[in-house]
PDB file of C-alpha atoms in Angstrom:
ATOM      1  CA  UNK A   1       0.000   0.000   0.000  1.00  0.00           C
ATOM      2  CA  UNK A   2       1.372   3.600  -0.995  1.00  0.00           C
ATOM      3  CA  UNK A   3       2.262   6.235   1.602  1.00  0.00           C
ATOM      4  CA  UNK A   4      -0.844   8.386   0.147  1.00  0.00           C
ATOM      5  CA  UNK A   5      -3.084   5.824   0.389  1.00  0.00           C
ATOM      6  CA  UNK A   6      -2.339   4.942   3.955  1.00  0.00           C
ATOM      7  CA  UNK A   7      -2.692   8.769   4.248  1.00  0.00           C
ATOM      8  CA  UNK A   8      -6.077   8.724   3.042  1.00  0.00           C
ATOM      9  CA  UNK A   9      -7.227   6.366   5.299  1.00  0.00           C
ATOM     10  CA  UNK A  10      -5.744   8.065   8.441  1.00  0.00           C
ATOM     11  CA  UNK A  11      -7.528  11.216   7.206  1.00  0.00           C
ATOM     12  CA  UNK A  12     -10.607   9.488   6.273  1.00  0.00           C
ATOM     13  CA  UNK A  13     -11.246   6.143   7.527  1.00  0.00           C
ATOM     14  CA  UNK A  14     -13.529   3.951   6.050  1.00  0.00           C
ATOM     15  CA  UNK A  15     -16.947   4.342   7.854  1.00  0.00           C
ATOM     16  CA  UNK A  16     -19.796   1.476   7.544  1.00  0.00           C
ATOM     17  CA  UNK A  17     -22.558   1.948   5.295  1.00  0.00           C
ATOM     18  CA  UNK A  18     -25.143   0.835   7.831  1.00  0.00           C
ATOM     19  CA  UNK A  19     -24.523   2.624  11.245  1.00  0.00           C
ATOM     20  CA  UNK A  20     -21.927   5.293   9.755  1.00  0.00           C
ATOM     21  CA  UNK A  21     -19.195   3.848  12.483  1.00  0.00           C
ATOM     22  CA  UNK A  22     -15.134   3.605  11.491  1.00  0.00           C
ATOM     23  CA  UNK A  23     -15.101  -0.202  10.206  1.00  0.00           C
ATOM     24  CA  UNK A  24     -13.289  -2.336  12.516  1.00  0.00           C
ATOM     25  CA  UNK A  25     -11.182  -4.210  11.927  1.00  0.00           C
ATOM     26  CA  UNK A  26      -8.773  -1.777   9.613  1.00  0.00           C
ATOM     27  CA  UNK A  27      -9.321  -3.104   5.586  1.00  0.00           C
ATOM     28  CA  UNK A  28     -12.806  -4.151   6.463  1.00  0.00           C
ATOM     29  CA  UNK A  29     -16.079  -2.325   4.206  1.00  0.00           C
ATOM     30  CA  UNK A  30     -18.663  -3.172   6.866  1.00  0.00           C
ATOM     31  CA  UNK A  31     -19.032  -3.666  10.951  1.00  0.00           C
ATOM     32  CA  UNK A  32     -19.716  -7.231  11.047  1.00  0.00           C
ATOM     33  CA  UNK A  33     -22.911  -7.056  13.471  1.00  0.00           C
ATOM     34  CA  UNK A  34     -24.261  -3.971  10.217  1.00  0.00           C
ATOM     35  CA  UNK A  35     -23.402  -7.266   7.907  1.00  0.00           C
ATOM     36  CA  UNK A  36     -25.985  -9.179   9.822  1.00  0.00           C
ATOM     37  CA  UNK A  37     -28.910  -6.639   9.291  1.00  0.00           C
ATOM     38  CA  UNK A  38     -28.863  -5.856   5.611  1.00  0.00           C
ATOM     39  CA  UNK A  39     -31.824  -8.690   3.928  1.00  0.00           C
ATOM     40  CA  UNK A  40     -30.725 -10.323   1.100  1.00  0.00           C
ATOM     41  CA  UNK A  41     -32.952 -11.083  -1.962  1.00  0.00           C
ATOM     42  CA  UNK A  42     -33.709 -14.992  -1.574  1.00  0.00           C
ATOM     43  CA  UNK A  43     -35.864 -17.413  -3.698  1.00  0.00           C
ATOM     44  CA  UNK A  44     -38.919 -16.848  -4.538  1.00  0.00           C
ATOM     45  CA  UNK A  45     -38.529 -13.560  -6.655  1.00  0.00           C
ATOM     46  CA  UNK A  46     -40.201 -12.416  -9.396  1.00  0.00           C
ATOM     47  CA  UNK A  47     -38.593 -13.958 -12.956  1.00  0.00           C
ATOM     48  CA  UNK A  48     -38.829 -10.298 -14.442  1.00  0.00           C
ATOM     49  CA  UNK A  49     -37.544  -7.722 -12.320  1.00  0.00           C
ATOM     50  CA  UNK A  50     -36.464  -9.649  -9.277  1.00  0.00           C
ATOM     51  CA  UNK A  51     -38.278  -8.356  -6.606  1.00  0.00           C
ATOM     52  CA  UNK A  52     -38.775 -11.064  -3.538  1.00  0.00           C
ATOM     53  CA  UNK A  53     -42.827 -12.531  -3.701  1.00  0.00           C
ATOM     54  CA  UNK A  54     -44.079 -14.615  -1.419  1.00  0.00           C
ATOM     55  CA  UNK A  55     -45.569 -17.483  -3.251  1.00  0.00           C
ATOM     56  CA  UNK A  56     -42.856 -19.856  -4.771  1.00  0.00           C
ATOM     57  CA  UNK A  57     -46.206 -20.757  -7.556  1.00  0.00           C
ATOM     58  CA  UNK A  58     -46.013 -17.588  -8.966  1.00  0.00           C
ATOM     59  CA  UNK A  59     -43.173 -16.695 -11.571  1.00  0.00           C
ATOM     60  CA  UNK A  60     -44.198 -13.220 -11.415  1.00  0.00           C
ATOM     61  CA  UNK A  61     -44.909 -10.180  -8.996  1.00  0.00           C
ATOM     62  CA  UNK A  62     -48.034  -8.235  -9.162  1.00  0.00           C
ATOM     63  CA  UNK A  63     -46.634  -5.186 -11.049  1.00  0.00           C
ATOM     64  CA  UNK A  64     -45.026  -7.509 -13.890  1.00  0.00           C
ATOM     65  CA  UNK A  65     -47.447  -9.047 -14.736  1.00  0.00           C
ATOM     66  CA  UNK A  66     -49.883  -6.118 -15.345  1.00  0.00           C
ATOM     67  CA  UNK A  67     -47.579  -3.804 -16.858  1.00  0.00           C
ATOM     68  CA  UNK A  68     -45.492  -4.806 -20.108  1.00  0.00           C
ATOM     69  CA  UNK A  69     -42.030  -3.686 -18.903  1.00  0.00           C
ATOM     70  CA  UNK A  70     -39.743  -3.682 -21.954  1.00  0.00           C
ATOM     71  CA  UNK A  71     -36.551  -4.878 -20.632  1.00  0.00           C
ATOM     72  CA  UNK A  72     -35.764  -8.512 -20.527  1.00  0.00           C
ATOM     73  CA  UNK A  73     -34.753  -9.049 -16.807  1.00  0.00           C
ATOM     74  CA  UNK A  74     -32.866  -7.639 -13.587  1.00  0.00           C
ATOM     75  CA  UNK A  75     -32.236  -8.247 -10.289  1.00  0.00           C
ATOM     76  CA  UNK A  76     -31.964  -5.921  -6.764  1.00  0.00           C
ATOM     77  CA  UNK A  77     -29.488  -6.901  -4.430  1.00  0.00           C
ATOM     78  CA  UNK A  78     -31.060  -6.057  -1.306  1.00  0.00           C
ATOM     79  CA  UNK A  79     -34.620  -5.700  -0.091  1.00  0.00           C
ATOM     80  CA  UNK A  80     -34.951  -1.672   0.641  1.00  0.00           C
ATOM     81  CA  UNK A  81     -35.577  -1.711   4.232  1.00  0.00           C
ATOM     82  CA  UNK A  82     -34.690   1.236   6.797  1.00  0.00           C
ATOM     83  CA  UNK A  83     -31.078   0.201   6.966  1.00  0.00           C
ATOM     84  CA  UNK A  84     -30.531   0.231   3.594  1.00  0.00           C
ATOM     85  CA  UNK A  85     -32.813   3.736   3.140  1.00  0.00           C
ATOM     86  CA  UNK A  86     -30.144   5.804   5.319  1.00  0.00           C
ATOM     87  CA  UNK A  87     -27.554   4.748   3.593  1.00  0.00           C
ATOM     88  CA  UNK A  88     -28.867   5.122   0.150  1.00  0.00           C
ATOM     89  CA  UNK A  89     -29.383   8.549   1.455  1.00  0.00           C
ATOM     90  CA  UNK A  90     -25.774   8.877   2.775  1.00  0.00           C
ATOM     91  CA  UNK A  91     -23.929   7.316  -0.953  1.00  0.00           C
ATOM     92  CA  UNK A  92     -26.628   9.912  -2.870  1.00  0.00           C
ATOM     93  CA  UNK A  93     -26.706  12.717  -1.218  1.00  0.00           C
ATOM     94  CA  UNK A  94     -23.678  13.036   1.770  1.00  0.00           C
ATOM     95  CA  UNK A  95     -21.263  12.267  -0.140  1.00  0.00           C
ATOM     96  CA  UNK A  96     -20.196   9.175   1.405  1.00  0.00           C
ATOM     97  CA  UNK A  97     -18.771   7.594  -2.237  1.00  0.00           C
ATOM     98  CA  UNK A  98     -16.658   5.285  -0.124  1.00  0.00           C
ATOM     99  CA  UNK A  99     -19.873   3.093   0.516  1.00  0.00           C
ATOM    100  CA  UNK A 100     -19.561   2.192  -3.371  1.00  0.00           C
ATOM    101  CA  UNK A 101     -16.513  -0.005  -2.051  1.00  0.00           C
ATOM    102  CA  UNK A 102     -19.007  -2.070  -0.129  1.00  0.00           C
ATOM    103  CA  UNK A 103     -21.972  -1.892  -2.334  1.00  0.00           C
ATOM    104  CA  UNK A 104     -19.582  -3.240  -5.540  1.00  0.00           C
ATOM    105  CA  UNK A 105     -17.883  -6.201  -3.683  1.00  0.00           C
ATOM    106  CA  UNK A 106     -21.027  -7.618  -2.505  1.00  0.00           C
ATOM    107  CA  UNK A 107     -22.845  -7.105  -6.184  1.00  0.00           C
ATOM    108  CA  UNK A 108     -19.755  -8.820  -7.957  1.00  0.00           C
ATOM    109  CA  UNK A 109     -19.427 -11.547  -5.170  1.00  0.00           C
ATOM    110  CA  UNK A 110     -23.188 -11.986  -5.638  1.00  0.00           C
ATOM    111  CA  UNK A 111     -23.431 -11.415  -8.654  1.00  0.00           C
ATOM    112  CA  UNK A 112     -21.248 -12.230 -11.184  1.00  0.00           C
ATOM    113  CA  UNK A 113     -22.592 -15.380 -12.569  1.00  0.00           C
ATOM    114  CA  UNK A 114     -26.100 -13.599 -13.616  1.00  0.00           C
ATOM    115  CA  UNK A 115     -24.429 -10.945 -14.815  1.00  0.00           C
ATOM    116  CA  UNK A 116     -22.369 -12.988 -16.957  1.00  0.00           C
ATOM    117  CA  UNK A 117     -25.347 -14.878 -18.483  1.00  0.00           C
ATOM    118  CA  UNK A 118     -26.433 -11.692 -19.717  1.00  0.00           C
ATOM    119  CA  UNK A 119     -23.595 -11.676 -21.802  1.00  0.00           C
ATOM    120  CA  UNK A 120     -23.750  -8.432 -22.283  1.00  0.00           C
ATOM    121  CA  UNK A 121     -21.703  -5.585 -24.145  1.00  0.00           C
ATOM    122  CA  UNK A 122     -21.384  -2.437 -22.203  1.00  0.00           C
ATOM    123  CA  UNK A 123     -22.727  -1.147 -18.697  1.00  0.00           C
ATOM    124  CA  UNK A 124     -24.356   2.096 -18.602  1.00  0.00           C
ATOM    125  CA  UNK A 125     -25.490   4.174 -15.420  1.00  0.00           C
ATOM    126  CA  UNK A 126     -28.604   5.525 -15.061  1.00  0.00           C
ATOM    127  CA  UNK A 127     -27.975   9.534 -15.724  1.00  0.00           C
ATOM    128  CA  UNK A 128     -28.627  12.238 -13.451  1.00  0.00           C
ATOM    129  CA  UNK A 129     -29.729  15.422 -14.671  1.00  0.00           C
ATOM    130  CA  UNK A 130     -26.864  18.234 -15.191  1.00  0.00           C
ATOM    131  CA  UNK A 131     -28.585  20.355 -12.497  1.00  0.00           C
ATOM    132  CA  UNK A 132     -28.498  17.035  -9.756  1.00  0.00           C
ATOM    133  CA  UNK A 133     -25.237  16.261 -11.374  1.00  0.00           C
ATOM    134  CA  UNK A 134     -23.876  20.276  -9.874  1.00  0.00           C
ATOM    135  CA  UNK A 135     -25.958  19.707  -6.710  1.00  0.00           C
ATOM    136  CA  UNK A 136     -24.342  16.264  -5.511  1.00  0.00           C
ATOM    137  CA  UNK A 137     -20.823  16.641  -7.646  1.00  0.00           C
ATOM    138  CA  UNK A 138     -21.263  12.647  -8.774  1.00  0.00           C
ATOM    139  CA  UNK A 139     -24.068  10.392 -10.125  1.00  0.00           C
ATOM    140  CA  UNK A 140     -23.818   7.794  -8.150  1.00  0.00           C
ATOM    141  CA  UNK A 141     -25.032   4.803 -10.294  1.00  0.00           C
ATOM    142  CA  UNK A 142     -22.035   5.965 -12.152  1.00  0.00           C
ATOM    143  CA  UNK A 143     -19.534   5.100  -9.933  1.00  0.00           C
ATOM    144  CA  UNK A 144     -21.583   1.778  -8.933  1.00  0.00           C
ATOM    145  CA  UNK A 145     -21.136   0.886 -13.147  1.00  0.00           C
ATOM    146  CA  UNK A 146     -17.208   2.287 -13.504  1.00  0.00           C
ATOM    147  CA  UNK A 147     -16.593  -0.587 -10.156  1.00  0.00           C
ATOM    148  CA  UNK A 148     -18.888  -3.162 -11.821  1.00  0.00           C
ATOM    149  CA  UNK A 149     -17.126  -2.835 -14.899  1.00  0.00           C
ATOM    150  CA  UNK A 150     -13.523  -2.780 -13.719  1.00  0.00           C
ATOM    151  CA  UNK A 151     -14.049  -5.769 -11.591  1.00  0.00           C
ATOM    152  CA  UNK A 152     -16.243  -7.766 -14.394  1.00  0.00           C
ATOM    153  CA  UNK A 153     -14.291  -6.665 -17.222  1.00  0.00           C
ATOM    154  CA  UNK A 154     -17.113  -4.809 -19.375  1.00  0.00           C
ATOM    155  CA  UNK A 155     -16.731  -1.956 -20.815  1.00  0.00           C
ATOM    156  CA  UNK A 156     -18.605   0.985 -18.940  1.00  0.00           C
ATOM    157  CA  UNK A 157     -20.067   3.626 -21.251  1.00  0.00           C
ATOM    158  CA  UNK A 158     -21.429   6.730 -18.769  1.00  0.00           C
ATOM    159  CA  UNK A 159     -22.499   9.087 -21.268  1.00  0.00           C
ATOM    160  CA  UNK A 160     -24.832   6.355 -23.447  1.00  0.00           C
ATOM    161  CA  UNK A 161     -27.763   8.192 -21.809  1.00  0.00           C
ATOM    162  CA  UNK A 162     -28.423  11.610 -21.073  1.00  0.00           C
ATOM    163  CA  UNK A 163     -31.152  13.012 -19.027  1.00  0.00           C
ATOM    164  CA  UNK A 164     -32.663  16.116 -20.298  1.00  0.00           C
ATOM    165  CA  UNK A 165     -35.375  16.660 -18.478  1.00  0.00           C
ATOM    166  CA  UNK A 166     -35.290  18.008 -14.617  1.00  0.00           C
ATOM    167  CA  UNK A 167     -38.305  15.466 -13.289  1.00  0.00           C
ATOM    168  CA  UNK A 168     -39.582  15.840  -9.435  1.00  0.00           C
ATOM    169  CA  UNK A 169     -38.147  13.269  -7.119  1.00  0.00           C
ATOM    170  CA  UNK A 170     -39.626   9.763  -7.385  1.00  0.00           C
ATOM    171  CA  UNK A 171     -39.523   9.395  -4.020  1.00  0.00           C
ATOM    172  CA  UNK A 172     -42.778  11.769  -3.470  1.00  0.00           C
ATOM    173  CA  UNK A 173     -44.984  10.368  -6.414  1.00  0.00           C
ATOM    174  CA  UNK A 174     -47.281   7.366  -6.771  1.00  0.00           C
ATOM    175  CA  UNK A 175     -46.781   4.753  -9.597  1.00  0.00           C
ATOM    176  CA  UNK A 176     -48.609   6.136 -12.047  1.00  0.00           C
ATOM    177  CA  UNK A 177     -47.520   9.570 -11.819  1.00  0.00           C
ATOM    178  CA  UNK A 178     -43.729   7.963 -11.771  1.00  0.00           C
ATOM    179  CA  UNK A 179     -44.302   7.052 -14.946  1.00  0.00           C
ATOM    180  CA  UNK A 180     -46.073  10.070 -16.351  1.00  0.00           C
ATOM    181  CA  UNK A 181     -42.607  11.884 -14.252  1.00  0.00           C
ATOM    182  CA  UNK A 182     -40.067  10.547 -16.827  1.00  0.00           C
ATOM    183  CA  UNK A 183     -42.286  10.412 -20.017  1.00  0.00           C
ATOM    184  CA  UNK A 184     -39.158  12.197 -22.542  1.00  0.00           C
ATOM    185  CA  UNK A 185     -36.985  12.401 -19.782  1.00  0.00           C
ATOM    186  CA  UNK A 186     -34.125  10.538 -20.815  1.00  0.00           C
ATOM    187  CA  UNK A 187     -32.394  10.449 -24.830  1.00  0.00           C
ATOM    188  CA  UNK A 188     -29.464   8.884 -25.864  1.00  0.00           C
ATOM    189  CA  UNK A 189     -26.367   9.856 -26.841  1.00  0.00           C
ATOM    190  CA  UNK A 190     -26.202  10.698 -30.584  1.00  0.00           C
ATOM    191  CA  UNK A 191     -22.465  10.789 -30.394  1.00  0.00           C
ATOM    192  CA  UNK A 192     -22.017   7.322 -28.830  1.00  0.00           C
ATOM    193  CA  UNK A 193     -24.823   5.411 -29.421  1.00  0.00           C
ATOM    194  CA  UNK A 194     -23.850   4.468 -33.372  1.00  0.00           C
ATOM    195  CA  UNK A 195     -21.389   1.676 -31.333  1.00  0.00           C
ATOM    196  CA  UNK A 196     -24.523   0.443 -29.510  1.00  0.00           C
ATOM    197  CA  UNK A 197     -26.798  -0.741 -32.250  1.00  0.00           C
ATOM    198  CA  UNK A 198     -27.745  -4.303 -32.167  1.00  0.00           C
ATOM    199  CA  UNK A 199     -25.628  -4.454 -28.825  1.00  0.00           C
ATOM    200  CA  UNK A 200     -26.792  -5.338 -25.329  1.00  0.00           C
ATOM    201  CA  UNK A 201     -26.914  -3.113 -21.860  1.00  0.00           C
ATOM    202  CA  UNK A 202     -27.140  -3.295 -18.793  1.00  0.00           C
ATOM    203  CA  UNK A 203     -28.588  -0.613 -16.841  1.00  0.00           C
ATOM    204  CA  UNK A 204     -26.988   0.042 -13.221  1.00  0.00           C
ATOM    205  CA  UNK A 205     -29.382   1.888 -10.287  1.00  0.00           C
ATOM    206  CA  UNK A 206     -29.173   2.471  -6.912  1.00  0.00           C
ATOM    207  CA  UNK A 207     -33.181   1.454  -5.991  1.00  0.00           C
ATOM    208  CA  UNK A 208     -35.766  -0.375  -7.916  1.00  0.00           C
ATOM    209  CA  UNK A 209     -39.092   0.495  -6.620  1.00  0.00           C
ATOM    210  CA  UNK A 210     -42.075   0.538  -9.447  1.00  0.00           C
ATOM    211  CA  UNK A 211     -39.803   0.367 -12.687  1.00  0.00           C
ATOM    212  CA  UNK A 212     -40.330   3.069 -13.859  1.00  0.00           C
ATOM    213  CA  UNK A 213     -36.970   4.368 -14.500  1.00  0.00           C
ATOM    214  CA  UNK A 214     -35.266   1.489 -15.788  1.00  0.00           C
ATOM    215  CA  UNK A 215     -38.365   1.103 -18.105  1.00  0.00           C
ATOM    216  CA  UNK A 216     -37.823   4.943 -19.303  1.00  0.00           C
ATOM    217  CA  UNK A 217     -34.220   4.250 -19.989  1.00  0.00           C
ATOM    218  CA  UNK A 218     -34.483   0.965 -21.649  1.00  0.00           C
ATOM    219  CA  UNK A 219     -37.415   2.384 -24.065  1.00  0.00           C
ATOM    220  CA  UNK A 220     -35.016   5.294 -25.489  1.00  0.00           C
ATOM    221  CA  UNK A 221     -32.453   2.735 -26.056  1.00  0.00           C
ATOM    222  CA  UNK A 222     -34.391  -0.369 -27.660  1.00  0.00           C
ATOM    223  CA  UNK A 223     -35.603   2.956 -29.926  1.00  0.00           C
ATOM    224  CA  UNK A 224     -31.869   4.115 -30.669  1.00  0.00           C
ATOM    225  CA  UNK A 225     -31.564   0.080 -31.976  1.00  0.00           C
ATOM    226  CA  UNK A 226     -30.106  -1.337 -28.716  1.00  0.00           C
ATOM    227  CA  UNK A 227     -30.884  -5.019 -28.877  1.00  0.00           C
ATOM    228  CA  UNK A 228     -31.663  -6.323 -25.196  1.00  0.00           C
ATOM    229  CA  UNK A 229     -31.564  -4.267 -22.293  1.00  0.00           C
ATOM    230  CA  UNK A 230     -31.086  -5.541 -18.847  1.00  0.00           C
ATOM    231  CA  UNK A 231     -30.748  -3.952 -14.871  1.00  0.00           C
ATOM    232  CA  UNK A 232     -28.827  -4.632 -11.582  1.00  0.00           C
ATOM    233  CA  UNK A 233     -29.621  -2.495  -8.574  1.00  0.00           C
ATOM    234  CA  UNK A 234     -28.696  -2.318  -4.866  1.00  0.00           C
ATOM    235  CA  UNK A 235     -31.775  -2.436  -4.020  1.00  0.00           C
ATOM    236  CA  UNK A 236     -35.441  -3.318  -4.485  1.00  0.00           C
ATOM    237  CA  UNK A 237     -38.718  -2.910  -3.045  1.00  0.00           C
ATOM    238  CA  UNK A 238     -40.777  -6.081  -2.018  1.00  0.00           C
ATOM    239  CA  UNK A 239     -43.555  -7.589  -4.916  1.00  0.00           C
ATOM    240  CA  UNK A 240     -47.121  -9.026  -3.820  1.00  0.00           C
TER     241      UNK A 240
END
């Protein structure tokens, strides 16, 4: 380890993405007691976009199979709990980027082998809009995808999407007006997407609640002549 890394972490120790502590021991991402807490996605989920359901007779949960989501399949690491809400909130919005170290070795430990059945060409993020972008200084599905990618080996493309519409947070709408919230709010890259045609992507997200988002991105892209788009997320909210 360099002298200015071992700097770094005198200055700013690693802190756990659960109770916000200093990890102990040194080199470790999470307290091991905050390990315990965080509830993983288990058998039965949904065969579409992953969310956990409760009957292991049904294939799919409530919302996918009444809405046609255009994207072939996904998956959420994590169910979106409390735990997992703060520090969402602390990666997005505090600044706390040094949570991505966590969040990335779980999702390729996890992972890896559904990701690699994709087979998939390129990893995009899920954009931010410029004005977000100034407000925060990082998009964090960004840095979730340039991890993903270095550890996987896929190329990571960050400016394949663009958002160009400022949209009200998700967070205070109901489903349908989530979807209404991003009608045109996303385009592709003119500039890059010529190397995308016919090619397949998966989307990267920090919470998958009704779809809506990943269903807005994949739409512009399947348009642009992306052939089969696909989603990972942190997290995910719980199906019926």
């Amino acid at each position: 380890m360099g002298l200015y890394k071992r700097m770094i972490e005198l200055i700013y120790p690693q802190r756990c993405p659960i109770c916000e502590k200093i990890v102990l021991p040194k080199g470790a991402f999470i307290c091991s007691e905050c390990y315990k807490k965080l509830q993983w996605v288990n058998a039965p989920y949904c065969m579409k976009c992953g969310k956990p359901i409760e009957s292991e007779c049904k294939e799919y949960c409530y919302d996918c199979e009444n809405k046609n989501f255009h994207y072939e399949y996904g998956y959420g690491m994590w169910i979106y709990d409390e735990n997992l809400r703060r520090s969402i909130v602390g990666f997005k919005y505090k600044n706390r980027r040094e949570y991505a170290d966590f969040y990335i070795q779980q999702l390729v430990l996890h992972y890896r082998e559904k990701i690699n059945r994709m087979q998939v060409d390129v990893i995009a993020p899920v954009p931010v809009h410029r004005r977000r972008y100034r407000q925060r200084g990082y998009n964090q599905a960004a840095i979730l995808a340039e991890g993903l990618g270095k550890e996987l080996e896929y190329a990571v493309e960050d400016q394949l999407l663009v958002r160009s519409k400022y949209t009200a947070p998700q967070k205070t709408l109901n489903d349908k007006e989530r979807f209404l919230n991003l009608e045109k709010a996303f385009k592709v890259n003119k500039k890059r997407i010529s190397e995308y045609v016919g090619k397949r992507v998966l989307l990267v997200d920090d919470i998958y609640t009704t779809g809506s988002t990943i269903e807005a991105c994949t739409n512009v892209l399947l348009q642009a002549g992306v052939s089969k788009v696909y989603f990972i997320s942190l997290c995910i909210g719980k199906g019926y």
